[in-house]
Amino acid sequence: MNHTEFELLDGDGVRISLKSGAVSYIKKNGVNLTPDDQETLWFSDDNVAGQYNFEVKTTAGTVYTAVLDWVPTV
């Protein structure tokens, strides 16, 4: 199984850490994901092609949203 790494960047191009302790939650299409020790998102080719909506709330209270137009690499 292949995974592709993605970063979530703020408006100034600074990486937003997605690791446990830095975020209150991460949601993919409204479903909560479990943060781990990674600052980035590793997206599996098991996901079907299409648009995925992400919402991240940092422990500082800032909410970020992003849309990933996913095409599997295999």
mmCIF file of C-alpha atoms in Angstrom, residues 17-21 34-40 42:
data_model
loop_
_atom_site.group_PDB
_atom_site.id
_atom_site.type_symbol
_atom_site.label_atom_id
_atom_site.label_comp_id
_atom_site.label_asym_id
_atom_site.label_seq_id
_atom_site.Cartn_x
_atom_site.Cartn_y
_atom_site.Cartn_z
ATOM 1 C CA SER A 17 1.475 20.655 12.627
ATOM 2 C CA LEU A 18 -1.091 17.856 12.621
ATOM 3 C CA LYS A 19 0.541 15.843 15.377
ATOM 4 C CA SER A 20 -1.088 14.847 18.622
ATOM 5 C CA GLY A 21 -0.866 17.678 21.142
ATOM 6 C CA THR A 34 -6.892 10.203 15.309
ATOM 7 C CA PRO A 35 -3.814 12.465 15.414
ATOM 8 C CA ASP A 36 -0.490 10.653 15.780
ATOM 9 C CA ASP A 37 3.174 11.687 15.995
ATOM 10 C CA GLN A 38 3.311 13.010 12.396
ATOM 11 C CA GLU A 39 3.151 16.718 11.530
ATOM 12 C CA THR A 40 1.884 15.925 8.025
ATOM 13 C CA TRP A 42 -0.075 10.535 4.977
#
